[in-house]
Short mmCIF file of C-alpha atoms in Angstrom, two decimals:
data_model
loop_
_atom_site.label_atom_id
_atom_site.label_comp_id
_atom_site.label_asym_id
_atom_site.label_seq_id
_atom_site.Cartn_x
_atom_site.Cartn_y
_atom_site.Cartn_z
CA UNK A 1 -93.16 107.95 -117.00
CA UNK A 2 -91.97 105.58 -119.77
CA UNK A 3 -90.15 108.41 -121.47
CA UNK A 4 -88.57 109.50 -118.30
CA UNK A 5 -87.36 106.31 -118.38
CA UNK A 6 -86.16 106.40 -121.67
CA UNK A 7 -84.20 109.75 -121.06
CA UNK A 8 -82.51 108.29 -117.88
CA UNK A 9 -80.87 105.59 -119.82
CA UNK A 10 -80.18 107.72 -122.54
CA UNK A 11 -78.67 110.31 -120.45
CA UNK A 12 -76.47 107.34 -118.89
CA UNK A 13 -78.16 107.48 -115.66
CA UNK A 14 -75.39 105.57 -113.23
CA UNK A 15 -78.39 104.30 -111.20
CA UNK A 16 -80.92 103.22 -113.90
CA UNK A 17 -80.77 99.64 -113.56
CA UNK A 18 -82.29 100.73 -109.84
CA UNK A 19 -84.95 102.83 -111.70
CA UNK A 20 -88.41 102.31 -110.12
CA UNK A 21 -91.43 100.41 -111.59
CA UNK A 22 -93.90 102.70 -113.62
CA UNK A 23 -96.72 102.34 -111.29
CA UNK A 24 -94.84 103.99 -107.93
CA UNK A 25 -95.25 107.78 -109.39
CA UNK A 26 -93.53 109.04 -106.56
CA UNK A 27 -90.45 106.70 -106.05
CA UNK A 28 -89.98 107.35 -109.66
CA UNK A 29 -90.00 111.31 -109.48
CA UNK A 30 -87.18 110.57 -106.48
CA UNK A 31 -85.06 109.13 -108.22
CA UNK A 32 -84.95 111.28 -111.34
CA UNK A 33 -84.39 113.98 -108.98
CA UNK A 34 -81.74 112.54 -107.16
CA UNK A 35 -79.73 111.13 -110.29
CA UNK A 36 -80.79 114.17 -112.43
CA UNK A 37 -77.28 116.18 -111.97
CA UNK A 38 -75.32 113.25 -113.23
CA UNK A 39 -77.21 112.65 -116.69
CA UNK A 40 -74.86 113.94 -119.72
CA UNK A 41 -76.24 114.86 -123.21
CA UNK A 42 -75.49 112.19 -125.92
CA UNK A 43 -73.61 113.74 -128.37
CA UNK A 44 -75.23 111.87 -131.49
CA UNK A 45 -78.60 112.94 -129.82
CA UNK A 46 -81.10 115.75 -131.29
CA UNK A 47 -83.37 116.08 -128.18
CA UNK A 48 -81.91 117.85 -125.11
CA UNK A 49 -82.26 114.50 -122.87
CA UNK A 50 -81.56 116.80 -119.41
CA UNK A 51 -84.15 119.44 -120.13
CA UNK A 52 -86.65 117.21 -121.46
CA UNK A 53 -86.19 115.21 -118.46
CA UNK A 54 -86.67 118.73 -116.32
CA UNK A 55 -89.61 119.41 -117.89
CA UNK A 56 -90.99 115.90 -117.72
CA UNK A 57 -90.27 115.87 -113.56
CA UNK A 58 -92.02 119.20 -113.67
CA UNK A 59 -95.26 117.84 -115.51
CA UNK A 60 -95.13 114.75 -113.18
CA UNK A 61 -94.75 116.65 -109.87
CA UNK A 62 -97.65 118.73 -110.82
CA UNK A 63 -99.68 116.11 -111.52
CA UNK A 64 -98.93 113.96 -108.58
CA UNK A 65 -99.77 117.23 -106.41
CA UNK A 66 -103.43 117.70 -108.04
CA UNK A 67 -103.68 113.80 -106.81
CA UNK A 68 -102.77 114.93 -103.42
CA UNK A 69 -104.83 117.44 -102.87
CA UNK A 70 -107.72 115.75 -104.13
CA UNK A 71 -107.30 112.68 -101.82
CA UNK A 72 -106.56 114.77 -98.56
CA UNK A 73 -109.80 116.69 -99.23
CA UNK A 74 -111.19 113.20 -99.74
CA UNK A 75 -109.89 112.32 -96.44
CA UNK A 76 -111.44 115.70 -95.07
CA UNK A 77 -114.97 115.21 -96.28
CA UNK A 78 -114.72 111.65 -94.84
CA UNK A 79 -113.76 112.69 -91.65
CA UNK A 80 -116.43 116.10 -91.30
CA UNK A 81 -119.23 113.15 -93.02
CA UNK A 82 -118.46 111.45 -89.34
CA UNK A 83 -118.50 114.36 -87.07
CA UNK A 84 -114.98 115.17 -87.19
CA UNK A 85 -114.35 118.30 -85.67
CA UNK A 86 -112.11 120.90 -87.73
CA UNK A 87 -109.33 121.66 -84.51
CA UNK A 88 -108.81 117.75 -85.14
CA UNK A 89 -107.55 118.56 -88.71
CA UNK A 90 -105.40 121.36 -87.51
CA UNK A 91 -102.01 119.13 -87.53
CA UNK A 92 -102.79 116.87 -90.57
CA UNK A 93 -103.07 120.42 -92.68
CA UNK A 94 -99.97 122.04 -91.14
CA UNK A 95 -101.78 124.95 -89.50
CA UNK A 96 -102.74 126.03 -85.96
CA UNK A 97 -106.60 126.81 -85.75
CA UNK A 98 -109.63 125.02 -86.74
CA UNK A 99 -110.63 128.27 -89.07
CA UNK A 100 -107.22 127.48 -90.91
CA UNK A 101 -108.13 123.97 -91.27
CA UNK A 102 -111.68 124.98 -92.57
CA UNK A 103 -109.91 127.49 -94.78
CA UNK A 104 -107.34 124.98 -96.57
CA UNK A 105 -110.09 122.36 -96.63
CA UNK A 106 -112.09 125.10 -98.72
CA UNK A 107 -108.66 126.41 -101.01
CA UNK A 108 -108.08 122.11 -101.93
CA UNK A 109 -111.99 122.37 -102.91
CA UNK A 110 -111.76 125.90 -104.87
CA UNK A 111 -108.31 124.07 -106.87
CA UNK A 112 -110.95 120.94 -107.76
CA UNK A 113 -114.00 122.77 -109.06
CA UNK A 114 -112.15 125.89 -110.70
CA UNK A 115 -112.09 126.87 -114.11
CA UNK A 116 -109.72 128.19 -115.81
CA UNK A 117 -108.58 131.33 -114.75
CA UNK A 118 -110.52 130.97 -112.22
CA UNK A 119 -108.54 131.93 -108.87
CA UNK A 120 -107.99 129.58 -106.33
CA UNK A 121 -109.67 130.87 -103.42
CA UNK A 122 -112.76 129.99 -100.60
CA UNK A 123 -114.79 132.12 -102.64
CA UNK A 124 -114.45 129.91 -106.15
CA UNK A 125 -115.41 126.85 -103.70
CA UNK A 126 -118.54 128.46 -102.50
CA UNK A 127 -119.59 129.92 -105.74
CA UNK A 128 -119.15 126.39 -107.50
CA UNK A 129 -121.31 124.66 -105.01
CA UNK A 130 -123.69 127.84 -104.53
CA UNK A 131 -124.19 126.98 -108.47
CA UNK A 132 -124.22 122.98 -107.85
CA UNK A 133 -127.02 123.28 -105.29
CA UNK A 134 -129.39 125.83 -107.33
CA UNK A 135 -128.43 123.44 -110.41
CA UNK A 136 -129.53 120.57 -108.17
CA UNK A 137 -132.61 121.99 -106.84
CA UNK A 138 -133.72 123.31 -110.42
CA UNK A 139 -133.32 119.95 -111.76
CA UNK A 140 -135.50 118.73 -108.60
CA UNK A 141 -138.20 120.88 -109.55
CA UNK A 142 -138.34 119.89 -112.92
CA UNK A 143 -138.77 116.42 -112.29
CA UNK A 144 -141.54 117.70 -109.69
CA UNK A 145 -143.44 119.22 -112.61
CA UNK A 146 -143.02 116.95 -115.29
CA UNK A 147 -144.25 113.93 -112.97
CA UNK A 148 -147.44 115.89 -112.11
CA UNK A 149 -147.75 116.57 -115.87
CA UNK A 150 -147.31 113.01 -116.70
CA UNK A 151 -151.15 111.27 -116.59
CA UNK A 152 -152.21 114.21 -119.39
CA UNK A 153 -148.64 113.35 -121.29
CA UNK A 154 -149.60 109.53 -120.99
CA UNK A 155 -153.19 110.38 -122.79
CA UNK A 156 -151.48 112.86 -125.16
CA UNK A 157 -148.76 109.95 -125.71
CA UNK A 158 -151.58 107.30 -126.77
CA UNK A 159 -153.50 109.80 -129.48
CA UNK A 160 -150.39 110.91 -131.01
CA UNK A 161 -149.49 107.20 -131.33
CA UNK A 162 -153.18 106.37 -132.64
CA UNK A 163 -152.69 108.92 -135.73
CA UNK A 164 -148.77 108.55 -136.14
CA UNK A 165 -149.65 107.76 -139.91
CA UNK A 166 -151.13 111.09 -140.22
CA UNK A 167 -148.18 112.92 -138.72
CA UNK A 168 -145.32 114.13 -140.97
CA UNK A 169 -142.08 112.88 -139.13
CA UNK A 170 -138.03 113.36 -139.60
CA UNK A 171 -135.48 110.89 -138.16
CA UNK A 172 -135.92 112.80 -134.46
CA UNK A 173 -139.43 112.64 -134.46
CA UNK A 174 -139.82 108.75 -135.32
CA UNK A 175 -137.18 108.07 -132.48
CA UNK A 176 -139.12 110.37 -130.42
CA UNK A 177 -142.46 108.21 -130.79
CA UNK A 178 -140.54 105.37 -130.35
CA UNK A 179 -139.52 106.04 -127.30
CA UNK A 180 -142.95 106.77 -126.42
CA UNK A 181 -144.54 103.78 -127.77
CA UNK A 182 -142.26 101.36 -126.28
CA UNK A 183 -142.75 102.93 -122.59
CA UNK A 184 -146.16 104.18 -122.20
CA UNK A 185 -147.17 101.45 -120.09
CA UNK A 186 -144.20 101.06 -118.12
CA UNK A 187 -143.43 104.32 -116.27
CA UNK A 188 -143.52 103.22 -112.26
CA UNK A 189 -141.61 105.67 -110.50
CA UNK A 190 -141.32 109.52 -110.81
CA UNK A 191 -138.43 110.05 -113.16
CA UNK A 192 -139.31 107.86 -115.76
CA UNK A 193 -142.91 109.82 -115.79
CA UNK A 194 -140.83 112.90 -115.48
CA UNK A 195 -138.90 111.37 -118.89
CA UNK A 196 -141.68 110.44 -120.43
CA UNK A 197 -143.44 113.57 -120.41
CA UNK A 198 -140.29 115.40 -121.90
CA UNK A 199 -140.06 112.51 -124.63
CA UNK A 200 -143.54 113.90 -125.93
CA UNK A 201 -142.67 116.92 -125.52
CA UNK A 202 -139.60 116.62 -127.75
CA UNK A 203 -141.21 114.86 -130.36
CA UNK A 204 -144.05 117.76 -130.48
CA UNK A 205 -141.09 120.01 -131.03
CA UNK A 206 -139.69 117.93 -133.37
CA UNK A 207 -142.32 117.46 -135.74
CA UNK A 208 -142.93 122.01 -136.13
CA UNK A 209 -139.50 121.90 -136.57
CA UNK A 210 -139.23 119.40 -139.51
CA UNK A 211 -142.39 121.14 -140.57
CA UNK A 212 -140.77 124.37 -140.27
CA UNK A 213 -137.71 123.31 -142.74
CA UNK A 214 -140.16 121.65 -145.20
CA UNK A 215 -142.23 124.66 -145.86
CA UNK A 216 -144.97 121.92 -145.02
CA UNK A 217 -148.20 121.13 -143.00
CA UNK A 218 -147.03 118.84 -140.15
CA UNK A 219 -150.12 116.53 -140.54
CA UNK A 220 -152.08 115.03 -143.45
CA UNK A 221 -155.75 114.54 -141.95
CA UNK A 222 -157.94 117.02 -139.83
CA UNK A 223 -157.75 114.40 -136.81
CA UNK A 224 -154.13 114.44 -136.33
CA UNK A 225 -153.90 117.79 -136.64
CA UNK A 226 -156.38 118.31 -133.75
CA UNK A 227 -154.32 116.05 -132.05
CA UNK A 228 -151.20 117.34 -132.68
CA UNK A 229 -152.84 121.44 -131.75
CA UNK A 230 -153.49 119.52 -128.27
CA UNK A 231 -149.97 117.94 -127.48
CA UNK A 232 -148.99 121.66 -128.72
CA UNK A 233 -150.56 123.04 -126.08
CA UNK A 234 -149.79 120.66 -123.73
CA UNK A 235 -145.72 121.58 -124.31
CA UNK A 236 -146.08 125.17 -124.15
CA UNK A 237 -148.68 125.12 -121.31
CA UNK A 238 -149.08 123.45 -117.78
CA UNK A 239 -152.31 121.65 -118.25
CA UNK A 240 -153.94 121.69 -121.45
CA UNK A 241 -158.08 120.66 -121.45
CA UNK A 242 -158.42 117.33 -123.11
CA UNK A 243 -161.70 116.95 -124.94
CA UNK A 244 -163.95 114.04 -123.25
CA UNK A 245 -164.40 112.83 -127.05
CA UNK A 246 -161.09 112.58 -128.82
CA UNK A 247 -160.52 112.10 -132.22
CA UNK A 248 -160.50 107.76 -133.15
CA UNK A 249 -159.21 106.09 -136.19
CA UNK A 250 -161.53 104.94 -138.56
CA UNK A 251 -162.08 101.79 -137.01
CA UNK A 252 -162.65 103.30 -133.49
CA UNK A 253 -159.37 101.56 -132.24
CA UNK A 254 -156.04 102.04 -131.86
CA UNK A 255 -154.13 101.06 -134.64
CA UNK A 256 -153.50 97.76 -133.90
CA UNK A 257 -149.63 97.80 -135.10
CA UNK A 258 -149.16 100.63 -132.10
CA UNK A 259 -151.16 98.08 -129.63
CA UNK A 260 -148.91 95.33 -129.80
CA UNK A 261 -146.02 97.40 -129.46
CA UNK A 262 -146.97 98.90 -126.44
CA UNK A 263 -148.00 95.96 -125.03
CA UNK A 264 -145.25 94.24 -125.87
CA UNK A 265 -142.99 97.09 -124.65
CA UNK A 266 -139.19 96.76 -124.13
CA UNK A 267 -137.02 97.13 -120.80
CA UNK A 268 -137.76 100.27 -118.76
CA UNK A 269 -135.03 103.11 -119.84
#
């Protein structure tokens, strides 16, 4: 809107010192429209001042229109959240039936979730939120699963952590344990479990893949990589079998470093 301005006082707009404030869009595309016949080309200019201006009103109408649709299907969605019935919108959307109401109410929501190309049609609308609800409920069952998964990921979490100096790591897998040492003990709802038992499941996959890229064993000692077989399984399976005697450290303890940090812990993510 700034160079609008600009152009109107270039262009020698009669009116400008009247020209609105930058913040009211619409008084501002007004008045270029109104005072648009009587701007002149400078002659010492290079730019074409009136078209430029043209186009610019063009750009700004458009613009203003996507923010008018949105809000009036804003106010539409309000209204149906309350029991609004659609004959009530029937004046408001400048048509005579509550199926035309419900069928502009779905054309404004087609124009918001389109993509390009896409046409702008009932059809689009329902398709987008057809997608948005499986997407949803996908999503839902995932967190479903990985929170019923979580008590093995929590045990898997705790021996990969007690033989993390006998695991071969890369920049991803180190964050990956970190993220599973600081929260192992602080996982009190279902999504962070959910979380937490992807985070171990990213850092098995990390780990074969830096493996993978090495042309190297993944582990250095027979007990991590018994460990490491089991969180395998544990990705690429529902519910691996977790030996009653796990492989210990040396010492029978976990390593006392990994102890105090998950202790310790840091705020829940």
């Amino acid at each position: 809107m700034n160079r609008l301005r600009e152009l109107h006082e270039l262009g020698g707009d009669p009116a400008y010192e009247r020209f609105p404030a930058s913040e009211e869009l619409f008084l501002v595309l007004e008045h270029a429209q109104t005072w648009a016949g009587k701007l002149k080309q400078p002659k010492d200019s290079l730019i074409n001042v009136v078209g430029e201006a043209a186009v610019l009103r063009a750009k700004l109408w458009q613009y203003l229109r996507e923010q008018a649709d949105s809000g009036q299907l804003q106010a539409i969605e309000d209204g149906r959240a309350v029991g609004v019935p659609w004959h009530h919108f029937t004046e408001a959307l400048c048509v005579t039936s509550k199926q035309g109401a419900y069928q502009k109410a779905r054309r404004l929501k087609a124009e918001q979730v389109r993509e390009p190309g896409e046409r702008r049609t009932p059809d689009v609308a329902r398709e987008h939120e057809e997608r948005a609800t499986a997407e949803e409920r996908a999503e839902r069952a995932l967190l479903l699963v990985q929170e019923r998964r979580f008590p093995v990921a929590q045990q898997i979490g705790r021996l990969l952590l007690e033989h993390r100096d006998s695991i071969v790591l890369d920049q991803w897998a180190t964050y990956w344990l970190c993220e599973i040492a600081e929260t192992i003990d602080d996982r009190d709802d279902p999504a962070k479990r959910a979380r937490f038992t992807g985070w171990v499941e990213s850092f098995v996959r990390a780990v074969h893949s830096h493996a993978r890229q090495r042309t190297q064993p993944s582990t250095t000692t027979e007990e991590a990589r018994r460990v490491l077989a089991l969180a395998t399984e544990f990705t690429f399976q529902e519910r691996p079998k977790i030996p009653e005697q796990v492989p210990r450290s040396q010492s029978g303890n976990p390593a006392r470093r990994e102890r105090r940090r998950t202790r310790a812990g840091r705020t829940a993510r």
